[in-house]
Amino acid sequence: MAYDANLFLVHAGEPDKEGQQQLEKLLDEMQLKDCSKVIFEEGNVLNVLTALSEKEEIDLLVTGALKKETFFKYYSGSVARTLARKSGSPILLIPDPSNPPKPIKKVVISISENHPEKVLEVGIDYAQKAGAEKIYVVKEAAITTSEFTMKRYFSEQKSEELKAQMDAAEIGFIQKHLDEIPDLPANIEMKILQGHSGLALVQFTKEVEADLLIDSYPEFKLGIFDRIFPHDIEYTLLELPCKLLLIK
Amino acid sequence: MASGDVLFFLIQLSTLLIASRVFGEVCKLLKQPAIVGEIIGGILIGPSLFGHFFPETFNHLFVAHTSASVGMDGIYTVALIMLLFISGMEVELPLIWTNGRSALFISLVGMIIPMGIGLTAGWYLYDFFGMSNPDYKITFSLFMGTAFSITALPVIAKILMDLNLLNTKVGGLIITSAMLDDFAGWILFSVTLSMMPTSVHSIGQPTIGMTILLTTLFAIVVLTVFKFIFSKLFSYISKKISSPGSMVTIAMGMCFIGAVVTEYLGVHAVFGAFLMGMAFGESMQFTQKTKEIIHEFVANIFAPLFFVSIGLKVNFVENFDLAILMVVLVIAFVSKISGGFIGSKLGGLSNYESLAIGFGINARGAMEIILGLLALQAHIINEKIFVALTIMALLTSLSSGNFIRFFLNKDFKLKLPKNATATDEFNVYK
């Protein structure tokens, strides 16, 4: 309701009158009946959702997802994860749905060279509307500072200086985009992450026990090869650390 | 080990550790890579100098006590395995395809050209390099191809950090290409080792094809199923134990198991450790903190011990051959720089940027020395070639930074507008 959006509740499969009635009753109780529509459609889930997204110009797909997939499911691709990889629409994956919904207190927004201004704008707006108490805006270092190189070739003081120098350039990137956002909330903290691209983000999200991770929709089409050698968003899909919102 | 042997084992250990630290620190003060100091330290206390002037004392300290030497050899092997484990940990293969076609061209052409030239040189200059057994000619040629195509990641990262270029487009391309070259280089070397006519395979006498097939299977299992199983297992373990130190113990245990498997399959133990490092580097529960602990003791204890030991094992004065060194240097510089240059041009970079990248991936550093030592131990090469390869590794590493700076300055002057500021200088290469 906070977003003033129309809600489509989609079930792909055999028509189920009983289920439809239950859903409509639930929507009535939640006072969402006027702004929502229940759709039961036969066919493949992915095809149904993709077609509906295009037809109704859906702004956001919301779907439940397992926190972790089984080995074969992960490599073959589950519905939720395939949507995240290929649907082409912004998507919110909810790994642990609960009633009442768990409040969103900590949000991690990850920005990269992939349309950072849009991710920040939408991400901060979403986090504020969700009532987040803390927003981390993070960027993964373009190239990880090799710890081995640091320890082998530089003194501790020099290592710290070099790290600070490289972090400063990345922080400047975040700050530049943050400065363009009007009415910036005060509860924002910037952070530069070191490590494998994507992996460092998930590790940080787990470390701060974030409730929501906001990232950009993958730039490239992701395939089986990206699951064997995971990078970027694939690490998040490997093990969802919390709710995941992908912005396009 | 008898009491006397324990005494000499400890004397050797402490001498090498202190020598490596002292000479390494001197090089750091001179803004040179620590590895240069460590190898020089080894040469000074080894047979080349100390052993030459004080042969009796040298023999008494480092040679006569067989058990102590065997113990030290065990430590060097562990050091080598751990060096390769952390090398694997730093490999991030997806960078190749996320960095676009430039990285792919630089990596591939930057490997194929030196590989081709090295292989040809190994084949046609077999006698010139002092090799005589015709059975080893193919293996030797393959090794030379691999040796000239390899690149060392840590020293390149150091050079780029010195130049403040790590987070730039050129820096990223050099690092990415070095990663792939590293990965491909170890695969090629493993294949080469399995082709050795005298290599004893623990599983009987499998054909070369069988060894390659089993090793490939093992690599696939480690990088897929293993990663998945251990992610689950680590997830469980991390809830039961809190200390990152416990993860270090498990990682090291798995590193040695990986080493055991590849050694058993007839390729060197280091390849298994390298693969395990790759798998652990991508593991969710393997945090930066855990990685830092491993880096700390490998960088400060095992790596210096390994590099200082090289000067102790080989007599650099007796085995110095200027003709071989010159040929190795010419092939190394020409093949790698031209490979990097052509790859960069195909990737759409300017002439000066391409030359800078060519010199960047020319730094062979520690990887070349490790590769050379393993080849020496496997009798693929002789000591004269090893000495030439070691000097080449050091010279290419020492010269890279200056050439990168020189060519990027030229490129910078071409690209920067006349009213540019200091900030623009950084952004030019972003």
XYZ file of C-alpha atoms in Angstrom:
678
model
C 0.000 0.000 0.000
C 2.932 2.278 0.753
C 3.848 2.065 -2.934
C 0.335 2.672 -4.264
C 0.718 -0.303 -6.564
C -1.642 -2.730 -8.242
C -1.139 -6.291 -7.110
C -1.346 -9.350 -9.368
C -1.465 -12.688 -7.570
C -0.480 -15.344 -10.082
C -0.799 -19.094 -9.881
C 0.462 -21.076 -12.829
C -1.213 -24.463 -13.049
C -4.593 -26.162 -13.009
C -7.531 -23.824 -12.207
C -8.357 -24.215 -8.509
C -11.650 -22.669 -7.450
C -11.128 -23.381 -3.765
C -7.702 -21.806 -3.820
C -8.966 -18.797 -5.683
C -11.730 -18.273 -3.108
C -9.236 -18.544 -0.260
C -6.965 -15.960 -1.872
C -9.813 -13.539 -2.494
C -10.959 -13.901 1.110
C -7.436 -13.185 2.297
C -7.186 -10.089 0.098
C -10.504 -8.903 1.440
C -9.252 -9.262 5.017
C -6.113 -7.325 4.143
C -8.151 -4.620 2.411
C -6.289 -5.235 -0.839
C -9.206 -6.449 -2.934
C -9.693 -3.181 -4.802
C -6.120 -2.905 -5.953
C -5.455 -6.555 -6.714
C -6.262 -9.238 -9.251
C -5.985 -13.014 -8.879
C -4.829 -14.890 -11.973
C -4.873 -18.656 -12.422
C -3.295 -19.641 -15.672
C -2.242 -23.003 -17.056
C 1.257 -23.486 -18.364
C 4.902 -23.286 -17.430
C 5.452 -20.946 -14.474
C 8.299 -19.088 -16.142
C 6.405 -18.560 -19.366
C 3.246 -17.469 -17.563
C 5.100 -14.942 -15.420
C 7.250 -13.624 -18.242
C 4.248 -13.167 -20.521
C 2.273 -11.451 -17.767
C 5.193 -9.159 -16.927
C 5.310 -7.986 -20.517
C 1.551 -7.735 -20.992
C 0.801 -5.830 -17.775
C 4.132 -3.945 -17.723
C 4.858 -5.261 -14.253
C 7.242 -3.078 -12.186
C 8.224 -5.738 -9.684
C 7.941 -9.527 -9.490
C 7.691 -10.889 -5.947
C 8.333 -14.557 -5.322
C 9.245 -16.932 -2.549
C 12.560 -18.769 -2.833
C 14.464 -21.388 -0.929
C 17.415 -20.001 0.990
C 19.579 -22.739 -0.524
C 18.853 -25.153 -3.349
C 19.856 -28.796 -3.539
C 22.918 -29.532 -5.679
C 21.003 -30.579 -8.812
C 18.296 -27.954 -8.404
C 20.929 -25.253 -8.126
C 22.681 -26.251 -11.347
C 19.462 -26.996 -13.278
C 17.864 -23.785 -11.995
C 14.746 -23.389 -9.817
C 11.804 -21.175 -10.805
C 12.658 -18.298 -8.474
C 16.319 -18.262 -9.401
C 15.662 -18.591 -13.100
C 13.339 -15.602 -12.843
C 16.110 -13.679 -11.105
C 18.518 -14.597 -13.885
C 16.313 -14.264 -16.928
C 12.922 -12.644 -16.364
C 14.191 -9.217 -17.346
C 11.957 -7.596 -14.702
C 12.956 -6.206 -11.334
C 12.366 -8.955 -8.786
C 12.066 -9.437 -5.039
C 12.989 -12.884 -3.724
C 11.721 -13.730 -0.241
C 13.514 -16.722 1.260
C 11.793 -16.762 4.646
C 8.189 -15.555 4.393
C 6.618 -15.090 7.803
C 3.342 -13.840 9.199
C 3.487 -11.126 10.392
C 6.321 -10.140 8.030
C 9.712 -9.692 9.624
C 10.497 -5.951 9.854
C 13.203 -4.625 7.575
C 15.709 -2.966 9.907
C 18.991 -3.257 8.057
C 19.355 -2.848 4.294
C 22.440 -3.368 2.166
C 22.452 -1.563 -1.190
C 25.178 -2.731 -3.526
C 26.224 -0.419 -6.329
C 28.552 -1.004 -9.241
C 29.190 0.514 -12.652
C 25.841 -1.011 -13.699
C 23.429 2.009 -13.482
C 24.373 2.971 -9.892
C 22.195 6.103 -9.803
C 19.015 4.087 -10.421
C 19.925 1.392 -7.876
C 20.632 4.054 -5.247
C 17.532 6.090 -5.961
C 15.119 3.153 -5.968
C 16.998 1.308 -3.218
C 17.033 4.196 -0.753
C 13.390 4.999 -1.465
C 12.420 1.348 -0.914
C 14.488 1.110 2.269
C 12.962 4.279 3.681
C 9.407 3.171 2.906
C 10.158 -0.187 4.524
C 11.243 1.712 7.659
C 14.914 0.660 7.618
C 16.942 1.828 10.602
C 20.293 1.373 8.910
C 21.256 1.516 5.238
C 24.666 0.271 4.099
C 25.684 1.487 0.658
C 28.476 -0.811 -0.457
C 30.707 -1.179 -3.479
C 32.943 -4.114 -4.226
C 36.503 -3.067 -5.041
C 37.079 -3.305 -8.801
C 40.184 -5.398 -8.156
C 40.761 -7.035 -4.799
C 43.825 -5.916 -2.919
C 45.782 -9.139 -2.686
C 46.402 -9.854 0.994
C 49.335 -12.072 0.098
C 50.947 -9.286 -1.907
C 50.308 -6.799 0.882
C 51.905 -9.008 3.499
C 54.801 -10.114 1.304
C 55.782 -6.868 -0.299
C 54.714 -3.945 1.875
C 55.177 -2.868 5.462
C 52.044 -2.788 7.605
C 51.976 1.008 7.480
C 52.403 1.095 3.702
C 49.695 -1.572 3.303
C 47.262 0.513 5.309
C 48.135 3.612 3.274
C 47.626 1.767 -0.009
C 44.317 0.277 1.119
C 43.092 3.678 2.295
C 44.164 5.259 -0.999
C 42.296 2.680 -3.056
C 39.235 2.774 -0.794
C 39.141 6.563 -1.103
C 38.733 6.335 -4.874
C 35.851 3.858 -4.499
C 34.215 5.851 -1.679
C 34.397 8.891 -3.962
C 32.372 6.919 -6.517
C 29.621 6.171 -3.970
C 29.645 9.703 -2.577
C 29.313 11.214 -6.054
C 26.117 9.259 -6.678
C 24.747 9.796 -3.173
C 25.187 13.565 -3.581
C 22.732 13.451 -6.470
C 19.929 12.091 -4.286
C 17.722 14.731 -2.633
C 16.698 14.389 1.053
C 19.283 11.754 1.808
C 18.537 9.933 5.095
C 21.138 10.183 7.859
C 21.340 6.478 8.605
C 23.567 5.668 5.624
C 26.995 4.087 5.965
C 29.386 3.580 3.059
C 31.621 0.543 2.807
C 34.119 -0.866 0.292
C 34.236 -4.653 0.123
C 37.311 -6.721 -0.681
C 37.139 -10.257 -2.004
C 35.772 -12.258 -4.911
C 33.169 -10.229 -6.771
C 29.754 -11.149 -5.360
C 31.103 -13.354 -2.599
C 32.297 -10.409 -0.511
C 28.820 -8.871 -0.798
C 27.043 -11.964 0.517
C 29.565 -12.357 3.310
C 29.090 -8.721 4.337
C 25.283 -9.008 4.179
C 25.445 -12.023 6.485
C 27.951 -10.360 8.775
C 25.737 -7.303 9.414
C 22.639 -9.542 9.557
C 20.833 -7.470 6.963
C 17.139 -8.058 6.329
C 17.221 -6.933 2.723
C 19.887 -6.855 0.034
C 19.340 -4.538 -2.923
C 21.449 -5.100 -6.013
C 21.309 -4.346 -9.723
C 19.794 -6.825 -12.145
C 22.586 -8.850 -13.831
C 24.168 -7.090 -16.796
C 24.742 -10.339 -18.678
C 22.506 -13.324 -19.295
C 23.624 -15.880 -16.745
C 24.007 -19.513 -17.723
C 25.243 -22.812 -16.333
C 28.866 -21.705 -16.699
C 28.208 -18.800 -14.326
C 26.891 -21.283 -11.771
C 29.969 -23.492 -12.032
C 32.275 -20.483 -11.654
C 29.975 -18.169 -9.688
C 30.435 -14.416 -9.716
C 28.439 -11.366 -8.746
C 24.735 -12.166 -8.286
C 25.326 -15.927 -8.620
C 26.904 -15.970 -5.161
C 23.755 -14.395 -3.726
C 21.570 -16.915 -5.508
C 23.782 -19.733 -4.260
C 22.730 -18.932 -0.704
C 20.240 -16.113 -0.175
C 21.459 -14.252 2.903
C 18.103 -12.426 3.291
C 15.402 -10.927 1.071
C 16.846 -9.917 -2.293
C 15.633 -7.071 -4.471
C 17.113 -6.821 -7.952
C 16.665 -3.476 -9.662
C 16.739 -3.028 -13.399
C 65.557 -38.015 14.352
C 68.515 -38.267 16.739
C 69.306 -35.427 19.133
C 72.202 -34.204 16.952
C 69.981 -34.176 13.895
C 67.285 -32.251 15.770
C 69.925 -29.692 16.697
C 71.039 -29.205 13.090
C 67.459 -29.249 11.835
C 66.665 -26.353 14.170
C 69.893 -24.525 13.247
C 68.988 -24.782 9.550
C 65.436 -23.673 10.171
C 66.375 -20.633 12.236
C 69.239 -19.638 9.899
C 67.012 -19.741 6.846
C 64.168 -17.883 8.519
C 66.402 -15.092 9.784
C 68.375 -14.824 6.521
C 65.182 -14.641 4.475
C 63.725 -11.947 6.706
C 66.893 -9.837 6.796
C 67.489 -9.917 3.032
C 63.804 -9.607 2.266
C 63.532 -6.502 4.451
C 66.606 -4.949 2.801
C 64.919 -5.383 -0.585
C 61.678 -3.893 0.749
C 63.660 -0.858 1.919
C 65.064 -0.570 -1.605
C 61.464 -0.776 -2.908
C 62.153 -4.134 -4.540
C 60.144 -7.358 -4.130
C 61.095 -9.377 -1.024
C 61.577 -12.491 -3.156
C 64.709 -10.946 -4.710
C 66.279 -10.530 -1.259
C 65.251 -14.010 -0.162
C 66.825 -15.651 -3.188
C 69.989 -13.546 -2.831
C 70.073 -14.519 0.874
C 69.892 -18.187 -0.121
C 72.665 -17.755 -2.668
C 74.890 -16.067 -0.079
C 74.496 -18.764 2.580
C 74.333 -21.606 0.052
C 76.958 -23.469 -1.975
C 77.450 -20.547 -4.367
C 79.197 -18.324 -1.807
C 79.382 -19.477 1.818
C 79.746 -23.102 0.711
C 82.406 -22.119 -1.796
C 84.632 -20.313 0.731
C 83.828 -22.419 3.797
C 82.971 -25.841 2.366
C 83.535 -27.805 5.591
C 81.373 -25.549 7.743
C 78.691 -25.458 5.039
C 78.650 -29.244 4.762
C 78.545 -29.642 8.519
C 75.638 -27.228 8.870
C 73.512 -27.999 5.830
C 74.543 -31.304 4.214
C 76.097 -33.836 6.588
C 73.069 -34.474 8.788
C 70.841 -36.419 6.439
C 67.815 -36.657 8.741
C 67.877 -32.907 9.328
C 68.001 -32.308 5.565
C 65.119 -34.728 5.001
C 63.132 -32.830 7.643
C 63.888 -29.532 5.916
C 62.869 -30.998 2.544
C 59.541 -31.911 4.130
C 59.092 -28.303 5.234
C 59.955 -26.987 1.756
C 57.361 -29.324 0.256
C 54.720 -28.131 2.709
C 55.710 -24.518 1.943
C 55.353 -25.135 -1.775
C 51.946 -26.772 -1.371
C 50.730 -23.881 0.773
C 52.057 -21.298 -1.695
C 50.027 -22.925 -4.426
C 46.994 -23.192 -2.165
C 46.913 -19.438 -1.625
C 47.665 -18.846 -5.309
C 44.517 -20.812 -6.053
C 42.601 -18.839 -3.428
C 43.310 -15.611 -5.300
C 42.212 -16.892 -8.695
C 38.887 -15.411 -9.772
C 38.281 -16.916 -13.199
C 34.918 -15.184 -13.837
C 36.860 -11.914 -14.092
C 37.894 -13.138 -17.538
C 34.388 -13.039 -18.978
C 33.175 -10.100 -16.896
C 36.143 -8.012 -18.105
C 35.085 -8.458 -21.721
C 36.928 -9.454 -24.842
C 40.076 -7.428 -24.101
C 40.916 -9.619 -21.099
C 40.206 -12.771 -23.059
C 42.423 -11.729 -25.986
C 45.283 -10.659 -23.713
C 45.095 -13.885 -21.703
C 44.867 -16.193 -24.687
C 47.253 -14.522 -27.123
C 49.551 -13.638 -24.210
C 49.820 -17.374 -23.528
C 49.661 -18.887 -26.993
C 52.556 -16.879 -28.493
C 55.067 -17.552 -25.664
C 53.863 -21.166 -25.547
C 54.503 -21.578 -29.276
C 57.888 -19.838 -29.229
C 58.964 -21.663 -26.055
C 57.911 -25.022 -27.426
C 59.744 -24.432 -30.707
C 62.867 -23.210 -28.886
C 62.766 -26.229 -26.563
C 62.549 -28.577 -29.537
C 65.191 -26.997 -31.787
C 67.597 -25.829 -29.073
C 67.416 -29.059 -27.053
C 71.164 -29.724 -27.401
C 72.073 -26.083 -26.883
C 70.297 -26.155 -23.493
C 72.556 -29.051 -22.491
C 69.860 -31.722 -22.662
C 70.842 -35.086 -24.118
C 68.217 -37.778 -23.448
C 65.995 -37.946 -26.576
C 63.152 -39.512 -24.535
C 62.709 -36.204 -22.682
C 62.612 -33.947 -25.752
C 58.806 -33.599 -25.983
C 58.420 -33.098 -22.222
C 61.235 -30.561 -22.206
C 59.734 -28.618 -25.125
C 56.327 -28.592 -23.460
C 57.868 -27.384 -20.237
C 59.731 -24.557 -21.991
C 56.479 -23.482 -23.627
C 54.755 -23.439 -20.244
C 57.669 -21.697 -18.521
C 57.652 -18.834 -21.003
C 53.881 -18.418 -20.959
C 53.369 -18.280 -17.184
C 52.793 -15.024 -15.279
C 53.043 -14.348 -11.543
C 50.078 -12.707 -9.896
C 51.469 -11.496 -6.521
C 54.419 -9.586 -7.955
C 52.234 -8.009 -10.652
C 49.746 -6.863 -8.005
C 52.690 -5.353 -6.108
C 53.938 -3.495 -9.189
C 50.472 -2.149 -9.967
C 49.975 -1.030 -6.368
C 53.323 0.768 -6.469
C 52.173 2.584 -9.598
C 48.671 3.242 -8.221
C 47.239 1.409 -11.212
C 45.543 -1.571 -9.560
C 42.038 -0.129 -9.795
C 42.383 1.071 -13.374
C 41.366 -0.478 -16.685
C 44.949 -1.368 -17.610
C 45.636 -2.716 -14.096
C 42.480 -4.814 -14.162
C 43.357 -6.286 -17.538
C 46.881 -7.193 -16.429
C 45.633 -8.841 -13.216
C 42.868 -10.730 -14.990
C 45.207 -12.022 -17.684
C 47.755 -13.061 -15.067
C 45.065 -15.071 -13.279
C 44.133 -17.046 -16.374
C 47.764 -17.552 -17.352
C 48.435 -18.831 -13.839
C 45.526 -21.251 -14.005
C 46.307 -22.476 -17.517
C 50.027 -22.654 -16.725
C 49.509 -25.075 -13.837
C 47.232 -27.265 -15.932
C 49.846 -27.364 -18.710
C 52.601 -28.122 -16.242
C 50.588 -30.962 -14.706
C 50.115 -32.442 -18.166
C 53.849 -32.051 -18.816
C 54.740 -33.838 -15.578
C 52.406 -36.696 -16.367
C 54.225 -37.128 -19.701
C 57.601 -37.672 -18.068
C 58.947 -41.019 -19.329
C 60.287 -41.884 -15.865
C 57.388 -40.600 -13.785
C 56.204 -43.255 -11.371
C 52.459 -43.324 -11.088
C 51.103 -44.578 -7.812
C 48.099 -46.195 -9.450
C 50.290 -48.509 -11.454
C 51.289 -47.484 -14.925
C 48.343 -45.559 -16.382
C 48.594 -44.102 -19.808
C 49.106 -40.366 -20.179
C 45.529 -40.132 -21.372
C 44.234 -41.866 -18.246
C 46.225 -39.590 -15.945
C 44.931 -36.490 -17.741
C 41.368 -37.839 -17.678
C 41.475 -38.648 -13.947
C 43.064 -35.300 -13.115
C 40.443 -33.450 -15.174
C 37.696 -35.391 -13.408
C 39.199 -34.558 -10.045
C 39.400 -30.865 -11.000
C 35.735 -30.848 -12.066
C 34.652 -32.601 -8.864
C 36.638 -30.190 -6.683
C 35.268 -27.121 -8.461
C 31.628 -28.279 -8.461
C 30.496 -31.096 -6.129
C 33.233 -30.491 -3.589
C 32.429 -26.798 -3.369
C 28.775 -27.573 -2.806
C 29.336 -30.275 -0.175
C 31.821 -28.165 1.722
C 29.590 -25.150 1.619
C 26.955 -27.238 3.443
C 29.512 -28.776 5.792
C 31.120 -25.414 6.587
C 27.738 -23.898 7.181
C 27.126 -26.593 9.812
C 30.615 -26.357 11.295
C 30.551 -22.561 11.515
C 27.478 -22.781 13.743
C 29.268 -25.151 16.104
C 32.633 -23.424 16.211
C 33.223 -19.726 16.288
C 36.937 -19.304 15.795
C 38.142 -18.637 12.216
C 41.218 -20.620 13.284
C 39.166 -23.809 13.136
C 38.307 -23.078 9.524
C 42.028 -22.664 8.851
C 42.675 -26.152 10.237
C 39.983 -27.667 8.035
C 41.159 -25.752 4.960
C 44.734 -26.875 5.465
C 43.621 -30.464 5.962
C 41.663 -30.340 2.705
C 44.570 -28.631 0.942
C 46.826 -31.570 1.794
C 44.164 -34.096 0.803
C 43.910 -32.382 -2.597
C 47.702 -32.545 -2.846
C 47.654 -36.257 -1.986
C 45.115 -37.012 -4.724
C 47.001 -35.304 -7.561
C 50.326 -36.732 -6.380
C 48.660 -40.167 -6.367
C 47.344 -39.576 -9.879
C 50.854 -38.927 -11.154
C 50.770 -35.133 -11.466
C 52.436 -33.031 -8.792
C 50.887 -32.447 -5.356
C 50.897 -28.685 -5.955
C 48.138 -28.964 -8.561
C 45.725 -30.503 -6.037
C 46.569 -27.756 -3.557
C 45.993 -25.121 -6.248
C 42.561 -26.581 -7.079
C 41.605 -26.765 -3.397
C 42.686 -23.140 -3.033
C 40.352 -22.179 -5.886
C 37.475 -24.064 -4.288
C 38.058 -22.566 -0.837
C 38.552 -19.065 -2.247
C 34.974 -19.254 -3.538
C 33.501 -20.738 -0.379
C 30.863 -18.674 1.390
C 32.005 -19.587 4.897
C 35.655 -18.945 4.116
C 35.745 -15.318 5.197
C 38.355 -12.610 4.591
C 39.407 -13.067 8.233
C 40.162 -16.746 7.673
C 42.024 -15.935 4.468
C 44.075 -13.317 6.300
C 45.211 -15.868 8.891
C 46.416 -18.235 6.160
C 48.089 -15.397 4.243
C 49.821 -14.255 7.408
C 51.736 -17.433 8.075
C 52.333 -18.382 4.443
C 53.592 -14.903 3.535
C 55.809 -14.586 6.601
C 57.061 -18.097 7.244
C 56.559 -20.606 4.446
C 57.118 -18.368 1.399
C 60.411 -16.886 2.703
C 61.622 -20.358 3.755
C 60.873 -21.752 0.323
C 62.553 -18.971 -1.642
C 65.652 -18.810 0.539
C 66.024 -22.585 0.196
C 66.463 -22.248 -3.580
C 69.889 -20.663 -3.210
C 70.765 -23.474 -0.817
C 69.846 -26.226 -3.256
C 71.507 -24.898 -6.410
C 74.978 -23.521 -6.984
C 74.246 -20.338 -8.911
C 77.917 -19.604 -9.659
C 78.866 -23.023 -11.039
C 75.655 -23.320 -13.042
C 75.641 -19.839 -14.477
C 75.752 -20.043 -18.275
C 75.673 -16.676 -20.007
C 74.677 -18.065 -23.412
C 71.707 -19.980 -21.989
C 70.702 -16.975 -19.886
C 70.768 -14.633 -22.885
C 68.673 -16.993 -25.004
C 66.172 -17.462 -22.154
C 65.968 -13.705 -21.600
C 65.442 -12.895 -25.282
C 62.743 -15.564 -25.695
C 61.045 -14.544 -22.437
C 60.911 -10.822 -23.191
C 60.093 -11.075 -26.902
C 57.459 -13.808 -26.651
C 55.491 -12.522 -23.681
C 55.598 -8.837 -24.576
C 54.602 -9.512 -28.188
C 51.831 -11.851 -26.992
C 50.519 -9.241 -24.560
C 50.840 -6.494 -27.169
C 49.013 -8.372 -29.930
C 46.315 -9.559 -27.505
C 45.767 -6.004 -26.266
C 45.595 -4.606 -29.796
C 43.015 -7.259 -30.711
C 41.136 -6.193 -27.586
C 40.998 -2.626 -28.850
C 43.683 -0.948 -26.735
C 46.092 1.761 -27.887
C 49.716 1.016 -28.854
C 51.203 2.365 -25.623
C 48.579 0.707 -23.426
C 49.252 -2.565 -25.252
C 52.992 -2.253 -24.648
C 52.374 -1.471 -20.959
C 50.193 -4.580 -20.678
C 52.803 -6.660 -22.532
C 55.461 -5.655 -20.000
C 52.961 -6.106 -17.149
C 52.239 -9.743 -17.908
C 55.945 -10.287 -18.579
C 56.653 -10.361 -14.802
C 57.240 -14.070 -14.054
C 58.119 -13.765 -10.339
C 57.641 -16.609 -7.910
C 55.541 -18.809 -10.193
C 58.388 -19.223 -12.681
C 60.811 -20.132 -9.908
C 58.400 -22.674 -8.409
C 57.740 -24.167 -11.835
C 61.489 -24.301 -12.550
C 62.301 -25.995 -9.256
C 59.633 -28.641 -9.770
C 60.935 -29.273 -13.287
C 64.467 -29.542 -11.925
C 63.368 -32.052 -9.281
C 61.520 -34.024 -11.971
C 64.706 -33.975 -14.140
C 62.898 -32.196 -16.991
C 65.565 -29.458 -16.981
C 69.131 -29.172 -15.754
C 70.565 -26.770 -13.171
C 71.895 -24.333 -15.798
C 68.417 -23.821 -17.222
C 66.988 -23.473 -13.710
C 69.512 -20.741 -12.867
C 68.691 -18.942 -16.142
C 64.945 -19.213 -15.458
C 65.369 -17.879 -11.910
C 67.393 -14.874 -13.112
C 64.850 -14.304 -15.891
C 62.003 -14.412 -13.332
C 63.745 -11.794 -11.203
C 64.719 -9.529 -14.122
C 61.264 -9.591 -15.708
C 59.712 -8.753 -12.316
C 62.170 -5.942 -11.604
C 61.816 -4.355 -15.033
C 58.027 -4.511 -15.423
C 57.122 -1.521 -13.262
C 59.459 0.912 -15.034
C 58.266 -0.116 -18.496
C 54.587 0.088 -17.518
C 55.167 3.593 -16.145
C 57.139 4.643 -19.232
C 54.510 3.497 -21.763
C 51.507 4.699 -19.793
C 53.131 8.121 -19.433
C 53.465 8.233 -23.219
C 49.853 7.133 -23.612
C 48.768 9.628 -20.969
C 50.386 12.519 -22.818
C 48.488 11.559 -25.962
C 45.102 11.247 -24.262
C 45.051 14.050 -21.742
C 43.732 17.470 -22.732
C 46.096 20.403 -22.220
C 44.183 21.825 -19.241
C 44.011 18.477 -17.399
C 44.210 18.229 -13.601
C 45.810 15.663 -11.317
C 42.442 13.900 -10.908
C 42.171 13.512 -14.665
C 45.482 11.683 -14.617
C 43.931 8.911 -12.526
C 40.716 8.849 -14.512
C 42.430 8.472 -17.869
C 43.010 4.779 -17.193
C 39.685 4.030 -15.494
